[in-house]
Each structure stands twice: as C-alpha cells, then as structure tokens.
Short mmCIF file of N, CA and C in Angstrom, two decimals:
data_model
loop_
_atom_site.label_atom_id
_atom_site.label_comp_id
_atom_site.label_asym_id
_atom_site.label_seq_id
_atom_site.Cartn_x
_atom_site.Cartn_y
_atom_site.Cartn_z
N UNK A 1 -16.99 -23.15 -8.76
CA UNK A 1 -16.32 -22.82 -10.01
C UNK A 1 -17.07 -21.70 -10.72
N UNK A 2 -16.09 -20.61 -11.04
CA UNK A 2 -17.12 -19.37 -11.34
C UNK A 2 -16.56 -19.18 -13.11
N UNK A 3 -15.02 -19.71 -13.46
CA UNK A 3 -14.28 -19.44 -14.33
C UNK A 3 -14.14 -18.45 -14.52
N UNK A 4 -13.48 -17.98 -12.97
CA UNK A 4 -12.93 -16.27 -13.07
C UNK A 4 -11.73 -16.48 -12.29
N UNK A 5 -10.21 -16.05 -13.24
CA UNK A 5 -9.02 -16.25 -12.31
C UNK A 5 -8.94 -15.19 -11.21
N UNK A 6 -9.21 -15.72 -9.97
CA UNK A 6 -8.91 -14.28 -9.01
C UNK A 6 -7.68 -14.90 -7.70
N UNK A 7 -7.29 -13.91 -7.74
CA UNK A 7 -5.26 -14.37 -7.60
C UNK A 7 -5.59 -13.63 -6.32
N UNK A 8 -6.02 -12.97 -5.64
CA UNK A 8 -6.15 -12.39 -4.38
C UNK A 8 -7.46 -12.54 -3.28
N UNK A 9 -7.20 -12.78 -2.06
CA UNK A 9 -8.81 -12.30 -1.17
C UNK A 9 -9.46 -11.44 -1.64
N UNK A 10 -8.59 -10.01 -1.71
CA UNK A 10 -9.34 -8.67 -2.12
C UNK A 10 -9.76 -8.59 -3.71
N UNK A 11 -9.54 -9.65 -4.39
CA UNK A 11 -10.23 -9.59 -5.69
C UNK A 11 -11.68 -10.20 -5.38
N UNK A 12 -11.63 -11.78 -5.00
CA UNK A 12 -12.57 -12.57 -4.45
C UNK A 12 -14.02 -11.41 -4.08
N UNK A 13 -13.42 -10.84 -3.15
CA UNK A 13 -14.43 -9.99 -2.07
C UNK A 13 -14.92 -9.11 -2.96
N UNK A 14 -14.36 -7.99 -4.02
CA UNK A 14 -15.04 -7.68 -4.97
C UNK A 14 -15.58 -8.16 -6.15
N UNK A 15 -15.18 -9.12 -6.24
CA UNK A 15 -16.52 -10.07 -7.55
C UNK A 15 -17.41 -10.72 -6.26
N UNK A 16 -17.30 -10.63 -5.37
CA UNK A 16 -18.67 -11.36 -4.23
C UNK A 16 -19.27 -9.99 -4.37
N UNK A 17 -18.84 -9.28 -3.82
CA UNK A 17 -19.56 -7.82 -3.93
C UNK A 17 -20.58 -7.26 -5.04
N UNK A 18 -19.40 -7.52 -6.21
CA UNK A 18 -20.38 -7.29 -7.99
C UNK A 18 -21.54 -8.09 -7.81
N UNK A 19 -21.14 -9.63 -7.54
CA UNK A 19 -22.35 -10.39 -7.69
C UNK A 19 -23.56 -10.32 -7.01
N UNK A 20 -22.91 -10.16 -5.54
CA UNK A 20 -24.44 -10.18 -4.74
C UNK A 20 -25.46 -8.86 -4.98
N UNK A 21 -24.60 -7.95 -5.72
CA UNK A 21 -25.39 -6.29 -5.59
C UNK A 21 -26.18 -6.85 -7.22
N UNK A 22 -25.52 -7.30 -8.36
CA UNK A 22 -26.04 -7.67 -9.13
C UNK A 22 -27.67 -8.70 -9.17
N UNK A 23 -27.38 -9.68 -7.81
CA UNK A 23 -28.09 -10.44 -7.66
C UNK A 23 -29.54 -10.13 -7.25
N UNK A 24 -28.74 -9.26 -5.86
CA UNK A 24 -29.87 -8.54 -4.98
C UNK A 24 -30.34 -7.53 -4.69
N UNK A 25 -29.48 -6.44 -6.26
CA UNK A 25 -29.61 -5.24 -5.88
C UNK A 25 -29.12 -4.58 -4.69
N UNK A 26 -30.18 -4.15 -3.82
CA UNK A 26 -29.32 -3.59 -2.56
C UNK A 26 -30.63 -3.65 -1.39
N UNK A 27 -31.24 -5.18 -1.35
CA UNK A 27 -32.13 -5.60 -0.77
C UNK A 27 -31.79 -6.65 0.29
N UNK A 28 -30.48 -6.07 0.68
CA UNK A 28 -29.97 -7.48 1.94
C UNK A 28 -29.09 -6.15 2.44
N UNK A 29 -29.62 -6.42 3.50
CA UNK A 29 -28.81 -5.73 4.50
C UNK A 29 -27.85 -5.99 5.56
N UNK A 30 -27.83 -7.03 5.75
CA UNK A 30 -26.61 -7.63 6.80
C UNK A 30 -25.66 -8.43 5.93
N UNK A 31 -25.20 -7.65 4.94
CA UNK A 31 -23.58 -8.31 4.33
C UNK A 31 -23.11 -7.14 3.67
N UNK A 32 -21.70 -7.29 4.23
CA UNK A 32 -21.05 -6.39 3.63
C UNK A 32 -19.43 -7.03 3.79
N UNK A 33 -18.58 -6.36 2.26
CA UNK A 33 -17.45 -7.15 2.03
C UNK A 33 -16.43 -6.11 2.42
N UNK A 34 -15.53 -6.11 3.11
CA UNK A 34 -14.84 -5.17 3.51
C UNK A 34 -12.95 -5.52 2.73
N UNK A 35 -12.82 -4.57 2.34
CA UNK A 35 -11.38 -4.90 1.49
C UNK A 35 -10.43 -3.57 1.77
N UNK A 36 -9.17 -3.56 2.04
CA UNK A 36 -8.41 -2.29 2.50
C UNK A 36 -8.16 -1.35 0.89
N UNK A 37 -8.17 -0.18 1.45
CA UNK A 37 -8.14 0.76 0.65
C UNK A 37 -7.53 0.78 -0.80
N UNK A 38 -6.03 -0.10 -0.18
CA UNK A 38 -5.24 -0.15 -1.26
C UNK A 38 -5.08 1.47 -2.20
N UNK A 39 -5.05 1.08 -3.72
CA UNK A 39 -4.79 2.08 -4.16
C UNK A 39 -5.53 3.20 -4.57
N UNK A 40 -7.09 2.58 -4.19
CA UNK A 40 -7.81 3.34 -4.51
C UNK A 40 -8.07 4.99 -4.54
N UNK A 41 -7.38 5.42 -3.12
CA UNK A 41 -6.98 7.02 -3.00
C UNK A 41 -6.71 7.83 -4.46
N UNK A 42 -6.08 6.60 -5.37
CA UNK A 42 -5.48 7.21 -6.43
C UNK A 42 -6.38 7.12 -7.64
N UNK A 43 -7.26 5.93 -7.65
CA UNK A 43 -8.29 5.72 -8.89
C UNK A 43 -9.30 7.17 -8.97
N UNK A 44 -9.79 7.16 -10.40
CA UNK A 44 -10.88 8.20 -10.23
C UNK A 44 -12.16 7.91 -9.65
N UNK A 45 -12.35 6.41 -10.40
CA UNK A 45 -13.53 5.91 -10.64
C UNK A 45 -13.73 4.51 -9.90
N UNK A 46 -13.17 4.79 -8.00
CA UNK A 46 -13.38 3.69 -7.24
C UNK A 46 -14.48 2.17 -7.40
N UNK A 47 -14.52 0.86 -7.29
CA UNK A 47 -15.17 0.21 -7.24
C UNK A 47 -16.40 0.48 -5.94
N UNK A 48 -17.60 0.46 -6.41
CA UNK A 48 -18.47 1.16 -5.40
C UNK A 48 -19.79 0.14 -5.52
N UNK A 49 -20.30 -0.39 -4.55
CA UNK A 49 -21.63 -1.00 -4.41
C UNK A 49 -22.25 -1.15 -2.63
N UNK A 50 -23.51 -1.26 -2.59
CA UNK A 50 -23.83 -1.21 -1.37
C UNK A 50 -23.03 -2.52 -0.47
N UNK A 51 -22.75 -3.30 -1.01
CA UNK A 51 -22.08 -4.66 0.08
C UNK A 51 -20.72 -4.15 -0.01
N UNK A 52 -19.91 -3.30 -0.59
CA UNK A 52 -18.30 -2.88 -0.56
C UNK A 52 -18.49 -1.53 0.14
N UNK A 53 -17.75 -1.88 1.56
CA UNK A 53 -16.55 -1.09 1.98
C UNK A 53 -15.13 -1.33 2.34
N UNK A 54 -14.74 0.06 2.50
CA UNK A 54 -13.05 -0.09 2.33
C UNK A 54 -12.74 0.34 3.65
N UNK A 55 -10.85 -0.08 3.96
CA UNK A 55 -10.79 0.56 4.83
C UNK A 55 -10.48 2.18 5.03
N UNK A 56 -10.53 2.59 6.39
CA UNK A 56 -10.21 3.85 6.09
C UNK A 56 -8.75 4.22 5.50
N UNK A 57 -7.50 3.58 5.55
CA UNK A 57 -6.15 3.83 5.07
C UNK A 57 -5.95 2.69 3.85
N UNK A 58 -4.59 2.74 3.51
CA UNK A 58 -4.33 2.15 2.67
C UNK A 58 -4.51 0.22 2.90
N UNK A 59 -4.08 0.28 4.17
CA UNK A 59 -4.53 -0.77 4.96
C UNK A 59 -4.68 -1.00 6.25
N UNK A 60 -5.24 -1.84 6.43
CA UNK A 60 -6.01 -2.15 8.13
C UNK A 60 -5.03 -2.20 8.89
N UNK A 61 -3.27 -2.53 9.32
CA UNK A 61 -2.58 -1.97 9.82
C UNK A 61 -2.39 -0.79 10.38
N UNK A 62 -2.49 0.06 9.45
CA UNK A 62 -2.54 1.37 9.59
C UNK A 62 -2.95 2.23 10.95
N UNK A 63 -4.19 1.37 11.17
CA UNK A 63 -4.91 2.23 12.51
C UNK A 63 -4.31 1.85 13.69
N UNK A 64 -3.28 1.31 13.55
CA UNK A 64 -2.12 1.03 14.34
C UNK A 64 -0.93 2.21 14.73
N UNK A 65 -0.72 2.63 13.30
CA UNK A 65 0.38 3.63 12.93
C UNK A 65 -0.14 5.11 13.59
N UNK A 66 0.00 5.18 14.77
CA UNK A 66 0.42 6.41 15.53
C UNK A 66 1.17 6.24 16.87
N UNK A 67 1.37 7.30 17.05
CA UNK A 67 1.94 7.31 18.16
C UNK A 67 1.49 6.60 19.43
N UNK A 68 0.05 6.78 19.75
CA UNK A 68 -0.57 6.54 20.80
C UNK A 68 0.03 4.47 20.87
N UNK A 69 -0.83 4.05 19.96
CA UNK A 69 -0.36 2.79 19.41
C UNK A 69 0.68 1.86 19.40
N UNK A 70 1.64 2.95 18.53
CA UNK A 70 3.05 2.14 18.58
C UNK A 70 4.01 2.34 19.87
N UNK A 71 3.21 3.49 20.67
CA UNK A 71 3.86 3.63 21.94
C UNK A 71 3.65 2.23 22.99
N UNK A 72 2.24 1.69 22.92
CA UNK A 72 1.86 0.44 23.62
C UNK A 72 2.77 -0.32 23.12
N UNK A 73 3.25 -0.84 21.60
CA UNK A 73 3.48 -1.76 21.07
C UNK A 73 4.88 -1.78 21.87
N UNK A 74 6.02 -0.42 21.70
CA UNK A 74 7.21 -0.52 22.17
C UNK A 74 7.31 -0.58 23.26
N UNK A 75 6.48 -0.47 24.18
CA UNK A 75 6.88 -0.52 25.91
C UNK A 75 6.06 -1.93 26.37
N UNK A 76 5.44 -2.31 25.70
CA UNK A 76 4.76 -3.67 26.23
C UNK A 76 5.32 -4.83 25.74
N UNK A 77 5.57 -4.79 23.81
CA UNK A 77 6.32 -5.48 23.29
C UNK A 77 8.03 -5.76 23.11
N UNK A 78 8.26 -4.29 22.65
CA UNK A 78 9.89 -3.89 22.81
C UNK A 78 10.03 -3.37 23.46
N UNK A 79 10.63 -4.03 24.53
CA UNK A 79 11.00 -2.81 25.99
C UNK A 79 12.22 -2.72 25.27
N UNK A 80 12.60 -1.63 25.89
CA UNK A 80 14.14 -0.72 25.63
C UNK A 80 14.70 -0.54 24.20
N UNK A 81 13.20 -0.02 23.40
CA UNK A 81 13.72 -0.33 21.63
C UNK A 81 14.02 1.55 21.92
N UNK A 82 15.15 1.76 21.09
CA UNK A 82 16.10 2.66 21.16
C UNK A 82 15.27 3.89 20.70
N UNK A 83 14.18 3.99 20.10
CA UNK A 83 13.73 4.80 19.24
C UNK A 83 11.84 5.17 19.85
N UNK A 84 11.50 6.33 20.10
CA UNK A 84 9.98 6.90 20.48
C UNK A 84 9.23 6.14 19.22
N UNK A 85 8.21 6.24 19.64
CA UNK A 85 6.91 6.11 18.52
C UNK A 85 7.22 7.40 17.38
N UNK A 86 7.14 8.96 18.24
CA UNK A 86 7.32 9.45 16.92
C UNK A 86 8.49 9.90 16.37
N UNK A 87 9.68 8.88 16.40
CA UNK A 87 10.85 9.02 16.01
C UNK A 87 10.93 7.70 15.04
N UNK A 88 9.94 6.56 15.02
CA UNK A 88 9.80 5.67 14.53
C UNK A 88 8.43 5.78 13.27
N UNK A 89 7.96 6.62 13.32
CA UNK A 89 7.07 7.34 12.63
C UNK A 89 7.83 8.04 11.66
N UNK A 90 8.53 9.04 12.57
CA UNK A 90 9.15 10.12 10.76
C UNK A 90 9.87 9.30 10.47
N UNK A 91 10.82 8.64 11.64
CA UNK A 91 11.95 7.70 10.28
C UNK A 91 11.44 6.68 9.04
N UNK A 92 10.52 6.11 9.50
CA UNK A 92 9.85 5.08 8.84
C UNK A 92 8.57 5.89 7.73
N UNK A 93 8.05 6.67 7.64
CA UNK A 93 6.90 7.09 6.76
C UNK A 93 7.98 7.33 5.35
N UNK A 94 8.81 8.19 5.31
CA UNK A 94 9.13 8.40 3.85
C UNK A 94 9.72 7.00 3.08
N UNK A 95 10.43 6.02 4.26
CA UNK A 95 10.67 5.20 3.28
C UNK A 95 9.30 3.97 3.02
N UNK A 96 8.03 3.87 3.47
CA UNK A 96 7.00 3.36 3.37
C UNK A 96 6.01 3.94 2.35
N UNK A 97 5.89 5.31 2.30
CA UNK A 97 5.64 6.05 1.37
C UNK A 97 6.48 5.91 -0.19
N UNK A 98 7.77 6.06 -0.26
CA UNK A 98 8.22 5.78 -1.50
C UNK A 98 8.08 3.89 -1.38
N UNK A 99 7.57 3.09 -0.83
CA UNK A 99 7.60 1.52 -1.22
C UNK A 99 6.22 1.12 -2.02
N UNK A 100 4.98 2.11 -1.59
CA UNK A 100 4.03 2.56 -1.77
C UNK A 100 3.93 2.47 -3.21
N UNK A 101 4.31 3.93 -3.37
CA UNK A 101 4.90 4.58 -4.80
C UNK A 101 5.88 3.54 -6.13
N UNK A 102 6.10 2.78 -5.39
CA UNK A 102 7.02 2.04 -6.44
C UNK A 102 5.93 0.49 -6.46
N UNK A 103 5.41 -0.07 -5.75
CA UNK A 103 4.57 -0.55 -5.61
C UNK A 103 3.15 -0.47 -6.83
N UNK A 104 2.53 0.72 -6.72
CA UNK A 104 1.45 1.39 -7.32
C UNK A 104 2.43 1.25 -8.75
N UNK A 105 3.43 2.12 -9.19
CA UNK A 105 3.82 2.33 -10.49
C UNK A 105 4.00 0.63 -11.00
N UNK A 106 4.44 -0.30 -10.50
CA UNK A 106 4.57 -1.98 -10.91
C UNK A 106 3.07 -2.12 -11.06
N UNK A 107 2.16 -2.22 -10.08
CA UNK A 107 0.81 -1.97 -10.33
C UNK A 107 0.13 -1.67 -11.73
N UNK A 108 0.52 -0.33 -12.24
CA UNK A 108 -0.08 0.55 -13.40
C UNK A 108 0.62 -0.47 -14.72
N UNK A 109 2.40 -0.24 -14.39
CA UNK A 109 3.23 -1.15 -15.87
C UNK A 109 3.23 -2.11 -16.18
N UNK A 110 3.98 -3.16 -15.05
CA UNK A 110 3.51 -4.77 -14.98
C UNK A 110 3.63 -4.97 -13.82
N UNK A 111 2.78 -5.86 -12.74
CA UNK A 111 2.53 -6.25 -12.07
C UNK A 111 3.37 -7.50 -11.63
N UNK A 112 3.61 -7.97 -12.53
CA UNK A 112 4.30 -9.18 -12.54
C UNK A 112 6.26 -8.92 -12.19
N UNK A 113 6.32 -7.91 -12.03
CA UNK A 113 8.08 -7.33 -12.26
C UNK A 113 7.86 -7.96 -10.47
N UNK A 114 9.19 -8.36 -9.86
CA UNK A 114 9.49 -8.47 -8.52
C UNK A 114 9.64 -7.35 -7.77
N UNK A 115 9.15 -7.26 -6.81
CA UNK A 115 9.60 -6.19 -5.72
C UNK A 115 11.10 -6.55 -4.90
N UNK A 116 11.54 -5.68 -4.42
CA UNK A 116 12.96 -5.99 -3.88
C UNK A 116 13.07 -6.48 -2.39
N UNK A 117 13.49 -7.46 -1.76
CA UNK A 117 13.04 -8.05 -0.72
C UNK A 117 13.77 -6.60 0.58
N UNK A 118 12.87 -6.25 1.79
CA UNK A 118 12.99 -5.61 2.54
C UNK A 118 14.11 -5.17 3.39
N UNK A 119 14.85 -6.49 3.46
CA UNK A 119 16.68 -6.13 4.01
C UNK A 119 16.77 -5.20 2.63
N UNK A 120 16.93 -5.75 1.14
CA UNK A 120 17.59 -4.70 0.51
C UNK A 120 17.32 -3.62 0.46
N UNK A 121 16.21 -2.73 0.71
CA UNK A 121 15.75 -2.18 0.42
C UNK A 121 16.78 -0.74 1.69
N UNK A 122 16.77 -1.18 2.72
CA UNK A 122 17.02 -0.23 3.72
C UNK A 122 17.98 -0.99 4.71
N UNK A 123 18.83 -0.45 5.43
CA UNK A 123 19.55 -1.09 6.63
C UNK A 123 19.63 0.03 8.25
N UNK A 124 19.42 -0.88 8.82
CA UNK A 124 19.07 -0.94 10.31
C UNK A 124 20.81 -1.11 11.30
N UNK A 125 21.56 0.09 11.86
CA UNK A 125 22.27 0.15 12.25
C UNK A 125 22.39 1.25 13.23
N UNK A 126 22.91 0.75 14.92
CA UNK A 126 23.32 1.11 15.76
C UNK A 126 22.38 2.90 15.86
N UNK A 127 20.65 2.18 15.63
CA UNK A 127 20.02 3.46 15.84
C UNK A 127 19.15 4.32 15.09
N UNK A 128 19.96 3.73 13.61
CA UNK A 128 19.90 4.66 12.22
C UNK A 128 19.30 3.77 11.23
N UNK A 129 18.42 4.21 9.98
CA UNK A 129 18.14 3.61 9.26
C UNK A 129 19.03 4.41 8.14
N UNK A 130 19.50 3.68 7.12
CA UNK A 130 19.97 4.44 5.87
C UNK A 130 19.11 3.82 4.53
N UNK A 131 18.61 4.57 3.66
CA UNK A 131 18.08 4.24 2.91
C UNK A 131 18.00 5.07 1.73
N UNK A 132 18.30 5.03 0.25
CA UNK A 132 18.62 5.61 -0.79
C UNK A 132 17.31 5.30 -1.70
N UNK A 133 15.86 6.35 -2.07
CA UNK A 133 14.88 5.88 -2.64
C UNK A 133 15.37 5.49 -4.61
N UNK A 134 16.46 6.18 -4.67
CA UNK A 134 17.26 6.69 -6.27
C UNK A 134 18.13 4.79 -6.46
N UNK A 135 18.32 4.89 -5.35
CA UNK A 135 18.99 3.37 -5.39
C UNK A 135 18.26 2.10 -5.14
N UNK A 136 16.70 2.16 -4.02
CA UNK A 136 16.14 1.13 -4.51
C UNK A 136 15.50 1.29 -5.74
N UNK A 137 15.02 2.32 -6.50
CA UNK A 137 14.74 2.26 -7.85
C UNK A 137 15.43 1.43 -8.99
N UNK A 138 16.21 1.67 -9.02
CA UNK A 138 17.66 1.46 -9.90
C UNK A 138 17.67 -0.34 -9.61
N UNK A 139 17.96 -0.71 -8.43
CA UNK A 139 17.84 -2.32 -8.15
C UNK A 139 16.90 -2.63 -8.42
N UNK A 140 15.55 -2.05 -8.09
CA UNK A 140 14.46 -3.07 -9.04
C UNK A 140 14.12 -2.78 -10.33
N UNK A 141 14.57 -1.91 -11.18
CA UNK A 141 14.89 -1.95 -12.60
C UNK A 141 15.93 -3.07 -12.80
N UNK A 142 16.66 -3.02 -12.10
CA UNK A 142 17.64 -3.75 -12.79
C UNK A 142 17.58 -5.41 -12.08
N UNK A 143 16.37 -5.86 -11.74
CA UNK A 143 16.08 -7.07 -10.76
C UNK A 143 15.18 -7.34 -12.17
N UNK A 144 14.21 -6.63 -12.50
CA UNK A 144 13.62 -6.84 -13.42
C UNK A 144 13.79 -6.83 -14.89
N UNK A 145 14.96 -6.36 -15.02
CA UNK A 145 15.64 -6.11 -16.43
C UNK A 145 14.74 -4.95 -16.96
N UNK A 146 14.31 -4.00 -16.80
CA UNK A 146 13.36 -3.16 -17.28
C UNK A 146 13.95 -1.60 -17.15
N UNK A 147 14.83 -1.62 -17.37
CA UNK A 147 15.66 -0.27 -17.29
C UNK A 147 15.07 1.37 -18.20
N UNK A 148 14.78 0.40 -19.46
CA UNK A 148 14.01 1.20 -20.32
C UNK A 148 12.52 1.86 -19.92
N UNK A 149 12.16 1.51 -18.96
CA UNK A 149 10.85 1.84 -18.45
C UNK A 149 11.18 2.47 -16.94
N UNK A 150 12.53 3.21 -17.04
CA UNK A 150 12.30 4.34 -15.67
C UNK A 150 11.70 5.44 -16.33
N UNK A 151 11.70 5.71 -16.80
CA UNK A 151 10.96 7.40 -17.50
C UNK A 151 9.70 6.87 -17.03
N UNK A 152 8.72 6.23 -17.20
CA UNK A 152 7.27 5.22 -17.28
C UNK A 152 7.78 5.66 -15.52
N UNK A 153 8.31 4.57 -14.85
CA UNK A 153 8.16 4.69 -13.15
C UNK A 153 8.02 6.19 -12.57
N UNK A 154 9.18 5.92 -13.05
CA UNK A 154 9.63 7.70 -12.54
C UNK A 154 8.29 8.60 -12.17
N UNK A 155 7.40 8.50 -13.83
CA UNK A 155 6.25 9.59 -13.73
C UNK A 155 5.20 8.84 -12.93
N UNK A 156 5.35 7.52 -12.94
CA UNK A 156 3.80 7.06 -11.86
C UNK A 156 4.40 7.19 -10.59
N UNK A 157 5.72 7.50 -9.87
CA UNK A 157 5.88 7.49 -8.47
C UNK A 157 5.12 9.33 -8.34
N UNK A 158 5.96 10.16 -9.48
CA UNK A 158 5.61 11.04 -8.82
C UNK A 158 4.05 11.68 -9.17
N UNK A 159 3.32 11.39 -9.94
CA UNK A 159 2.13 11.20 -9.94
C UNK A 159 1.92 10.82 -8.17
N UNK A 160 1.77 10.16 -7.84
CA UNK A 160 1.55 9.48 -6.20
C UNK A 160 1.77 10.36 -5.46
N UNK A 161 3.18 10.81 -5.53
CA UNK A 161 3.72 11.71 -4.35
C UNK A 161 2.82 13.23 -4.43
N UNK A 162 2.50 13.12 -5.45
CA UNK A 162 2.07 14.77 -5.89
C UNK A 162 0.84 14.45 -4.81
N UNK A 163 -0.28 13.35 -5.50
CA UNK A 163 -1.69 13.03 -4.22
C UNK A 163 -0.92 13.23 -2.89
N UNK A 164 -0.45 12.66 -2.52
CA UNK A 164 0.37 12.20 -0.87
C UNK A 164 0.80 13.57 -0.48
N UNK A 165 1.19 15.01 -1.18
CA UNK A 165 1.21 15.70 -0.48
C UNK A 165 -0.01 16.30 -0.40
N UNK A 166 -0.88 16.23 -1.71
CA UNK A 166 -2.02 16.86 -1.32
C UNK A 166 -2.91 16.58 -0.65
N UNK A 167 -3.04 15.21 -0.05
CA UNK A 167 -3.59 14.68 0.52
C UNK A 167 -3.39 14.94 2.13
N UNK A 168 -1.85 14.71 2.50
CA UNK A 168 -1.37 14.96 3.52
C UNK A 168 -1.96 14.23 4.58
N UNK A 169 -1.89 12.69 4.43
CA UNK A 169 -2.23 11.70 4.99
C UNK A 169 -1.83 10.26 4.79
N UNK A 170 -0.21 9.98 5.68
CA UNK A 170 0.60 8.90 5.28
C UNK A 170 0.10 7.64 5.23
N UNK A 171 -1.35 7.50 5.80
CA UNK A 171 -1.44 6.46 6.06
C UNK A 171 -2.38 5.77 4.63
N UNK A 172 -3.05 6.63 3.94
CA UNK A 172 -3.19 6.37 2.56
C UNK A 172 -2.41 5.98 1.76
N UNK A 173 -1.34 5.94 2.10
CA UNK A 173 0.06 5.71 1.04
C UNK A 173 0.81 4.94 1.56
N UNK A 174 0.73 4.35 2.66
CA UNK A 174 1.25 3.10 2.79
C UNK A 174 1.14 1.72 3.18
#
C-alpha cells in the first residue's frame, strides 16, 4: 500500500522507477523499468531516470511493423491474405496514425471520454479498407457528448500530425 492511485502497468513502472532512483540514486545497476514510448515523442520534458527506459516506438508492437515482419506473419500465419506487407503498411499507417492523434488529443482534454470501438471506426471489404478520419471524429464527439470541444481536438490532432511529419517515423505515432 503506497496510497498512490495508479490505473496502469506503465504508471506502476514509473513511480517504481521515481522511487528506486530516489532511494538509490543511481547506485544499482541491474534494474531497469522498461515502459513503451507512448506519447512521449510529443512531451518536452520526458520522464527520465537511470532505472527508466522506453521503447524505441510508440509501442513494443511496433518492431513488428515492417515489411520484413509482417511478410513472415502473412505467409506463415495468413496464407493467401489478399494484401503484401507493404500494401498492408500504407493502407493501414494513416488510419493508425490518425487513431494515435485522436487518442493523444482525449489524453491532453479528458481522458475519461470513450474511444470508438474498432469495427466503427473503419470497414474491411472485398480487399479495401474505407475509412473517413472527419467522420470518426464527429462519432466520438458525439459518443461523448462533447461537440463543443472540436476546435480543442481539432488543434491537438494537428499539433501531432505536424511532429509525425516532421518526424517522419510512423511507428512513433502509433
């Protein structure tokens, strides 16, 4: 019992982190708390101590997300899935990238608003994905009753997108 509400692993791992660097300074050398990147790409002023590292992408998935990779995954796992690795790559990055982005902006406003469950979000047909980023916006304003606070989203998605091109590295962003 520490009487600290922590609602996540990756919170946990950084108050273990605060504490032990607090405790021990930086006089133990075989521990270290490892937590995925998350949003950090975007903070100024990252959480930093000798027992915290991050991953290299947004998350540990990620080092999955190439071609080389998802090529094993589809010919070993999905034989005869209709679509290449890097046809499953461009189709899939912009709409992972804007889930990202809408993600992070709930993040910054309230945290607590619902995200929109993943069928709604996009549909999967005979090949094709179709997906409208203007329209899942709009449904989770309006899932959340928070309509008045697209101007607020609006500027934290594209805040994001602005990093994500400058960055020019999808896997930070999703």
């Amino acid at each position: 019992e520490i009487g600290v509400n922590l609602l996540s692993n990756r919170e946990k791992l950084l108050f273990l982190s605060k504490k032990i660097h607090e405790k021990f300074n930086d006089s133990l050398k075989n521990v270290t708390c490892i937590i995925d990147k998350d949003f950090e790409t975007l903070k100024e002023d990252a959480d930093s101590n000798p027992y915290l590292s991050y991953t290299d992408f947004a998350n540990l998935e990620m080092y999955l997300f190439n071609e080389k990779s998802l090529n094993k995954i589809l010919k070993i796992g999905l034989k005869n899935f209709p679509l290449s690795s890097l046809e499953v790559i461009q189709t899939l990055t912009p709409i992972l990238v804007d889930n990202f982005c809408l993600r992070y902006a709930r993040e910054k406003i309230n945290c607590s608003y619902q995200l929109i469950q993943p069928e709604k979000v996009f549909q999967y047909s005979q090949g094709s994905i179709s997906y409208n980023q203007v329209e899942v916006l709009n449904k989770f304003l309006n899932k959340n009753n928070c309509l008045n606070k697209k101007i607020e989203f609006e500027e934290e998605i594209k805040f994001v997108k602005e990093k994500y091109t400058g960055l020019n590295e999808s896997r930070l962003f999703i």
